[in-house]
Coordinates of C-alpha atoms and ligand atoms in Angstrom, one line a residue:
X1 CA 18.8 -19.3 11.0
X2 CA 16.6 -17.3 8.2
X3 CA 13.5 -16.4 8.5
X4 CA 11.8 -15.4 5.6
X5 CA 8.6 -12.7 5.9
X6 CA 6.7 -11.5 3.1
X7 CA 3.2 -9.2 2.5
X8 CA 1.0 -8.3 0.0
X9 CA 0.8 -5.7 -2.4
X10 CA -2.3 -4.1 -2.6
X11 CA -5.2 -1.9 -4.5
X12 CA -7.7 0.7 -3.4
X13 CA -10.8 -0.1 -4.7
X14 CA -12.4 2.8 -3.2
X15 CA -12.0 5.9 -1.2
X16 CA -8.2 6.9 -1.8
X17 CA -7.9 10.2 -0.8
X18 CA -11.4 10.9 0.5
X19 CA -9.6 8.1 3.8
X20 CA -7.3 10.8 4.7
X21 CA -9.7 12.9 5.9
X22 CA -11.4 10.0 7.6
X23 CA -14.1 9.0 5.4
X24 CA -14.5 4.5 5.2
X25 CA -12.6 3.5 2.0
X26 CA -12.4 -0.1 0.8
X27 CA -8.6 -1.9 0.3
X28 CA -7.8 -5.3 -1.1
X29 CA -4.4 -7.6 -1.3
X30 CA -3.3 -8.8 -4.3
X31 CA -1.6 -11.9 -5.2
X32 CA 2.1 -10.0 -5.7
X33 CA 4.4 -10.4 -3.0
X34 CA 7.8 -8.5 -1.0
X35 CA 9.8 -10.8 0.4
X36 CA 12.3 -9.9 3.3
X37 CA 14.7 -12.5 4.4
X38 CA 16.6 -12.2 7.5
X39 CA 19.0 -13.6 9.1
X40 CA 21.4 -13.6 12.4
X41 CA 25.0 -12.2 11.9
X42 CA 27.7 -12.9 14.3
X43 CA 29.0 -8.9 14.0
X44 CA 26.8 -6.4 16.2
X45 CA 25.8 -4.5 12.5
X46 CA 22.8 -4.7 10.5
X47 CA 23.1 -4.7 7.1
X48 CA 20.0 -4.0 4.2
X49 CA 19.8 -4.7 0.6
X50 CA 17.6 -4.4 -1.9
X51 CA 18.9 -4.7 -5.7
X52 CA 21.7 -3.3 -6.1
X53 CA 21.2 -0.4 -3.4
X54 CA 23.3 -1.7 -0.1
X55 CA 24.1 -0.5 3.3
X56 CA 24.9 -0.9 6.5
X57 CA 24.8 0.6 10.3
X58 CA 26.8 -0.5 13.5
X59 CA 24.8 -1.8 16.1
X60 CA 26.1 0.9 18.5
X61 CA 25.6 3.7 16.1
X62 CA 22.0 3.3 15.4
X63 CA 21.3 3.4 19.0
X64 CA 23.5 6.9 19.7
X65 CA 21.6 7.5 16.4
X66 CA 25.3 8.4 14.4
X67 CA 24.7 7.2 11.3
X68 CA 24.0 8.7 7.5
X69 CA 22.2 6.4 5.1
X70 CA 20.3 5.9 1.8
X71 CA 16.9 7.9 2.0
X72 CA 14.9 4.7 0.5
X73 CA 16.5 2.6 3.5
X74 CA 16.1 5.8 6.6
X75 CA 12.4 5.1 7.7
X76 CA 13.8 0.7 7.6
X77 CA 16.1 1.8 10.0
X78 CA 14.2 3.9 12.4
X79 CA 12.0 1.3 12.6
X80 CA 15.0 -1.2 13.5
X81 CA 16.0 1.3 16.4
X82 CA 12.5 1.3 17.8
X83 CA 12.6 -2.5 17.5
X84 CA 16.3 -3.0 19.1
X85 CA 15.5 -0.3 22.0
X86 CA 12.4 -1.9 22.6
X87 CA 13.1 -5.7 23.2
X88 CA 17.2 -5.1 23.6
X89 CA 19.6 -7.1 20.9
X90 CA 23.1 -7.7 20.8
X91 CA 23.8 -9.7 17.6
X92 CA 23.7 -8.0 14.1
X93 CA 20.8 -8.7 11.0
X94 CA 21.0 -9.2 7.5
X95 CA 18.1 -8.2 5.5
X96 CA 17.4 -8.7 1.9
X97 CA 14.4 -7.1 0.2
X98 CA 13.1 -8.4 -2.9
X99 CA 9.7 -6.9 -4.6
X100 CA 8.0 -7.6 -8.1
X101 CA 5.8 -4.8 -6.7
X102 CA 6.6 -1.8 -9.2
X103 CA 7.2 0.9 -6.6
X104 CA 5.2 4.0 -6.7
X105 CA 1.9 3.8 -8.8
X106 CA -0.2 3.6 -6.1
X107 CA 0.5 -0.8 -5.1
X108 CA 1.4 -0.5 -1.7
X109 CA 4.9 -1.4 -2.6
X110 CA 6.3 0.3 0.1
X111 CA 4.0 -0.4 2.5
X112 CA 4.7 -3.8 2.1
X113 CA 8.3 -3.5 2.3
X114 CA 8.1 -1.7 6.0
X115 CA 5.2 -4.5 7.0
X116 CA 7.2 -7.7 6.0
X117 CA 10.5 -6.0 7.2
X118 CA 8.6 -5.3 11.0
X119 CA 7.3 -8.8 10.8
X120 CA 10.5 -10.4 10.1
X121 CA 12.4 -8.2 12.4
X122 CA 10.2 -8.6 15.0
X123 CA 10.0 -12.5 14.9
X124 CA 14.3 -12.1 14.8
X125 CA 14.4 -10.2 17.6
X126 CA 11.1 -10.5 19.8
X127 CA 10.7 -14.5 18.9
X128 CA 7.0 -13.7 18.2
X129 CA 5.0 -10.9 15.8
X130 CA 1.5 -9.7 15.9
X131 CA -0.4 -7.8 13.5
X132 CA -1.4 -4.8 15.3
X133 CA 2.6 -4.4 16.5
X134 CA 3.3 -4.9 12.6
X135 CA 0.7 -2.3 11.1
X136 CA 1.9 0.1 13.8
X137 CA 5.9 -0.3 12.7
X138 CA 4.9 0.0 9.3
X139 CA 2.5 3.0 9.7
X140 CA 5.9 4.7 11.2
X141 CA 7.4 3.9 8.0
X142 CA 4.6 5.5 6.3
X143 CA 4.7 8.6 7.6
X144 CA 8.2 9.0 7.2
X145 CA 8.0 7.9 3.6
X146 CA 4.5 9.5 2.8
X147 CA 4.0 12.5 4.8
X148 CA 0.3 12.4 6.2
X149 CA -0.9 8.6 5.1
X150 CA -4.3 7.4 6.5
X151 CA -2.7 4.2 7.1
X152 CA -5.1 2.1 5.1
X153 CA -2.1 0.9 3.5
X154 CA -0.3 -1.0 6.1
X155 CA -3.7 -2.2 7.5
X156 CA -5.0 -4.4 4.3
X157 CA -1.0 -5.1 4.0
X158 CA -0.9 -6.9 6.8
X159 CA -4.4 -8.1 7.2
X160 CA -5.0 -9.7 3.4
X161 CA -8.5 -9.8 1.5
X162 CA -10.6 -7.1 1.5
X163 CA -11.3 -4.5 4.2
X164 CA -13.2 -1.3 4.7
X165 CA -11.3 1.0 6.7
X166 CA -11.8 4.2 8.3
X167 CA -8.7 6.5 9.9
X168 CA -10.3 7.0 13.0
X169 CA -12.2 3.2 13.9
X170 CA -10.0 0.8 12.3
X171 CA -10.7 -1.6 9.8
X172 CA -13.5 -4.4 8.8
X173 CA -13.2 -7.1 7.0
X174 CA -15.7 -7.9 4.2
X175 CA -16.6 -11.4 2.9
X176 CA -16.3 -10.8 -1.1
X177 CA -19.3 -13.3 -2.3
X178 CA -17.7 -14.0 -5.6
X179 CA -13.8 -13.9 -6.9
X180 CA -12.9 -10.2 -7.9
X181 CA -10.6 -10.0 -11.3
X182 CA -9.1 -6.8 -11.9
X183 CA -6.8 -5.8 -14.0
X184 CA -4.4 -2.9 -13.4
X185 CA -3.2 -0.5 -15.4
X186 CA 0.3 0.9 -14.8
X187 CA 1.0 4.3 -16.5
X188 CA 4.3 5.0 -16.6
X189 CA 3.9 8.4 -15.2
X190 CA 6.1 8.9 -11.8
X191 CA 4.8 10.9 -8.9
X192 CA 4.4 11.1 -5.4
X193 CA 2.1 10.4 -3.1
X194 CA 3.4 13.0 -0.2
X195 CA 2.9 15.8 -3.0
X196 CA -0.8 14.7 -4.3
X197 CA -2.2 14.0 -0.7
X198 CA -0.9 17.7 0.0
X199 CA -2.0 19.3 -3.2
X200 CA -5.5 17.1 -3.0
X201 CA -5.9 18.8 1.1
X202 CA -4.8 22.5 -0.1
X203 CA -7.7 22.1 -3.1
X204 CA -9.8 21.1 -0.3
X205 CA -8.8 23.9 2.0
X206 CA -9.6 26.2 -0.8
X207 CA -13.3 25.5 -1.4
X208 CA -14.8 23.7 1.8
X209 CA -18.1 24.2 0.8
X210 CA -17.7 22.4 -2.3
X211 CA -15.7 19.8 -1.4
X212 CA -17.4 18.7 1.9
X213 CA -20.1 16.9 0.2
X214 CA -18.0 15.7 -2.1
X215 CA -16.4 13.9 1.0
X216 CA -19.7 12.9 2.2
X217 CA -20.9 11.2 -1.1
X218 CA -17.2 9.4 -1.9
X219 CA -18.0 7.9 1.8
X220 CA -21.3 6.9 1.3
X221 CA -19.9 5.7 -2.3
X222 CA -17.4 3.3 0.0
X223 CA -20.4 1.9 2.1
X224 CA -22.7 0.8 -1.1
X225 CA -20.0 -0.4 -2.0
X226 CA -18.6 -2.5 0.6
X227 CA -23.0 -4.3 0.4
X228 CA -22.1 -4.9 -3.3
X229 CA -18.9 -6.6 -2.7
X230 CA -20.9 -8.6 0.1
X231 CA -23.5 -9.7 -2.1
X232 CA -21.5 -10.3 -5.1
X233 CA -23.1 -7.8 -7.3
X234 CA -20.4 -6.9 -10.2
X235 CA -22.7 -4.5 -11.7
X236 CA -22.7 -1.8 -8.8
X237 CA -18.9 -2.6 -8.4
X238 CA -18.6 -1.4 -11.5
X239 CA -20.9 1.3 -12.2
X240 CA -19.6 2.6 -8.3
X241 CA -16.0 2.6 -9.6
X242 CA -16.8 4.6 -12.4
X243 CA -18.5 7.2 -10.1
X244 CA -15.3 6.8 -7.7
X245 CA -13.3 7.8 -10.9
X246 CA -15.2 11.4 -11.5
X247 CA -15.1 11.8 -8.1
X248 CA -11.1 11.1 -8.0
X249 CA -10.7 13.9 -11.2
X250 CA -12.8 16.5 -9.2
X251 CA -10.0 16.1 -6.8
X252 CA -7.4 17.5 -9.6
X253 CA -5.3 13.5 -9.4
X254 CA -6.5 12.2 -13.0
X255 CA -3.9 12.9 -15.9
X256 CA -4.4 12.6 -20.2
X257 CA -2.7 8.8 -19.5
X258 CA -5.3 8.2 -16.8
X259 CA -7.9 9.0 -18.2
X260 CA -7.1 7.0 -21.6
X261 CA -6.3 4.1 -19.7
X262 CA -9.5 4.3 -17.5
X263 CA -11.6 4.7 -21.0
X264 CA -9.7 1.9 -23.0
X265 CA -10.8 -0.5 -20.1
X266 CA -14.4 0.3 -20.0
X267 CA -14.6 0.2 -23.7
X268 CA -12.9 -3.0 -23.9
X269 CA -15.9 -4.4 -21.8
X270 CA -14.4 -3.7 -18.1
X271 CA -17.7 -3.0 -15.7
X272 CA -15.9 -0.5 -14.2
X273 CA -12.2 1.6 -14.2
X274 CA -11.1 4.5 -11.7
X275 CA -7.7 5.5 -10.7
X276 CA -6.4 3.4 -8.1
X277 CA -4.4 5.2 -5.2
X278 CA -2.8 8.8 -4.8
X279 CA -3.4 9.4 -8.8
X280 CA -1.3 12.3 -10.4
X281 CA 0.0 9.3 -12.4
X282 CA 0.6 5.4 -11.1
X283 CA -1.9 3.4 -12.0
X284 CA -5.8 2.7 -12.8
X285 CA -7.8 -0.5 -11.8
X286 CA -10.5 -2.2 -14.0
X287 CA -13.3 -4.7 -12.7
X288 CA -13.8 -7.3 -15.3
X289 CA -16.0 -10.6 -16.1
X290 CA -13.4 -13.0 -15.5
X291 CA -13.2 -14.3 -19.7
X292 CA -12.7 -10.6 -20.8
X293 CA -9.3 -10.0 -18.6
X294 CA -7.0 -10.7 -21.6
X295 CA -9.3 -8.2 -24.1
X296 CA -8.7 -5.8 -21.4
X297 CA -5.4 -6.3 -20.6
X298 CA -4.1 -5.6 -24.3
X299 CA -6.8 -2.5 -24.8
X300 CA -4.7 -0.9 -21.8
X301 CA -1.4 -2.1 -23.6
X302 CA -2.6 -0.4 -26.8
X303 CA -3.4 2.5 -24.9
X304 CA 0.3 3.0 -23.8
X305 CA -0.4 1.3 -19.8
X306 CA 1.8 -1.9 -18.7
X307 CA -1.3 -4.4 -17.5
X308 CA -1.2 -6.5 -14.8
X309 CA -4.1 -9.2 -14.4
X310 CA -4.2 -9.8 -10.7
X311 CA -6.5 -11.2 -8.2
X312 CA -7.9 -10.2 -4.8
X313 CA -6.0 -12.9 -1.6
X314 CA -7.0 -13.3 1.6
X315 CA -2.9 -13.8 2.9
X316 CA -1.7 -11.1 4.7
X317 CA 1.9 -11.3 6.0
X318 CA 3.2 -14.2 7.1
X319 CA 6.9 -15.0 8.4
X320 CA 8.2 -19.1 8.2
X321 CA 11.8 -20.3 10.0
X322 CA 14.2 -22.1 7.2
Ligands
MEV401 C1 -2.6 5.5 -0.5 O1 -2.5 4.3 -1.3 C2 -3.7 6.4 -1.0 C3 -4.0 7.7 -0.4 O2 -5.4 7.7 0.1 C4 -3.1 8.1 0.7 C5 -3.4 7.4 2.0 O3 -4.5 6.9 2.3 O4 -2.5 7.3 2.9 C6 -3.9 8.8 -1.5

């Protein structure tokens, strides 16, 4: 039997960083997809690939805890012990992990990975998932992969569409009144978001006075926001994103490619651009009127950013027997 899980990439559209330290931020899924097969093996071993990276881990020795892996696969299989210990297993599991997500500019890729991986392990093993078990496996995941995450990720993973989200209350979801086109900006530049969360919370550490308004205002940004998106009103989107963006740079995350791709966007007739996740390099979003996507898209291209024109779904994860 296979089952086969898979979960949404996703943006922020507002509020990364600023959600750590537990102001409301707003998330959306995209329409790009991991997908996580799994299926029973007759050996007690459980065995992950993903491209060409493979491993595998006895079923005895991940319980005695005995075992040395791959640092991309570690937090998949600390989430398979807690799984295993939890509901008991004595057969083996084959996972394959395939993403179009390109991993580490701020998408959610991992995020997705450790949600549809919890989903389809959990269905394997438990019979049944549900999404606060999921986001919780995942969030585990996060932490292991991303130091001190707010765990907004996960959340609007698992959930789909658009959500505001706060650390401490959870997350709502918002009814968008009109489709939201974006299109992403990809820089090229590698970094990680451990390291900029840290360096963004020792800036902050620094100057408190300065930077607690700042706080304030990037939360009060999210909650205008989140009435925009409600109503439908692309010009505020827009005109709030770019304010999100200056906010974001105050913060120390924007870079020379960020910025250029942020500025090819809004000149090419984007309502609005800002850095989308931990910054530091990864990507940018744009909002745009839906017959100015392509005119976009190739004003980021000519700036040196990969576009992707994506839109906003309401599917979060989902797992389906074969
Ligand atoms: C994650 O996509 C964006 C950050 O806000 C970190 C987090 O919320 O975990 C930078």
């Amino acid at each position: 039997m296979t089952f086969l899980a898979s979960a949404p990439a996703k943006v922020i559209l507002f509020g990364e960083h600023f959600v750590v330290e537990n102001e409301p931020a707003i998330a959306a899924a995209l329409d790009l997809r991991v997908e996580v097969s799994v299926n029973l093996l007759d050996e007690k071993r459980f065995e992950i690939r993903s491209g060409n990276l493979f491993s595998f881990v006895r079923l005895d020795d991940l319980l005695s805890n005995h075992y040395s892996v791959n640092q991309h696969f570690k937090p998949l299989y600390i989430i398979l012990r807690k799984v295993i210990e939890k509901y008991g297993f004595e057969g083996g599991l084959k996972f394959i992990i395939k993403s179009p997500i390109p991993m580490g500019v701020g998408l959610g890729s991992s995020a997705a990975v450790f949600v549809a991986f919890s989903a389809g392990l959990l269905k394997a093993v438990a019979g049944e998932y549900d999404l606060e078990k999921v986001v919780k496996l995942a969030s585990e995941g996060e932490i292991l992969a991303h130091g001190r995450p707010s765990g907004i990720d996960p959340t609007i993973s698992a959930n789909g569409g658009v959500i505001v989200y706060r650390k401490s209350e959870g997350f709502i979801p918002l009814k968008a009144a009109i489709p939201l086109h974006l299109v992403i900006g990809v820089s090229g530049e590698v970094r990680s978001t451990a390291t900029m969360v840290e360096k963004v919370l020792s800036l902050k550490k620094r100057f408190p006075e300065i930077f607690e308004p700042l706080y304030h205002a990037a939360g009060h940004l999210a909650i205008e926001a989140a009435k925009a998106i409600e109503r439908g009103d692309l010009t505020s989107i827009g005109m709030l994103m770019n304010i999100n963006h200056g906010l974001l740079s105050s913060l120390g995350v924007s870079t020379m490619n960020l910025e250029r791709l942020v500025h090819a966007a809004r000149d090419a007739g984007a309502l609005g651009a800002k850095i989308t996740g931990a910054g530091g390099g990864g990507a940018i979003i744009s909002i745009c009127p839906q017959n100015l996507l392509e005119t976009v898209a190739s004003a980021i291209k000519r700036s040196g950013g990969f576009p992707l024109i994506s839109k906003v779904s309401d599917r979060g994860v989902s797992v389906i027997e074969r």
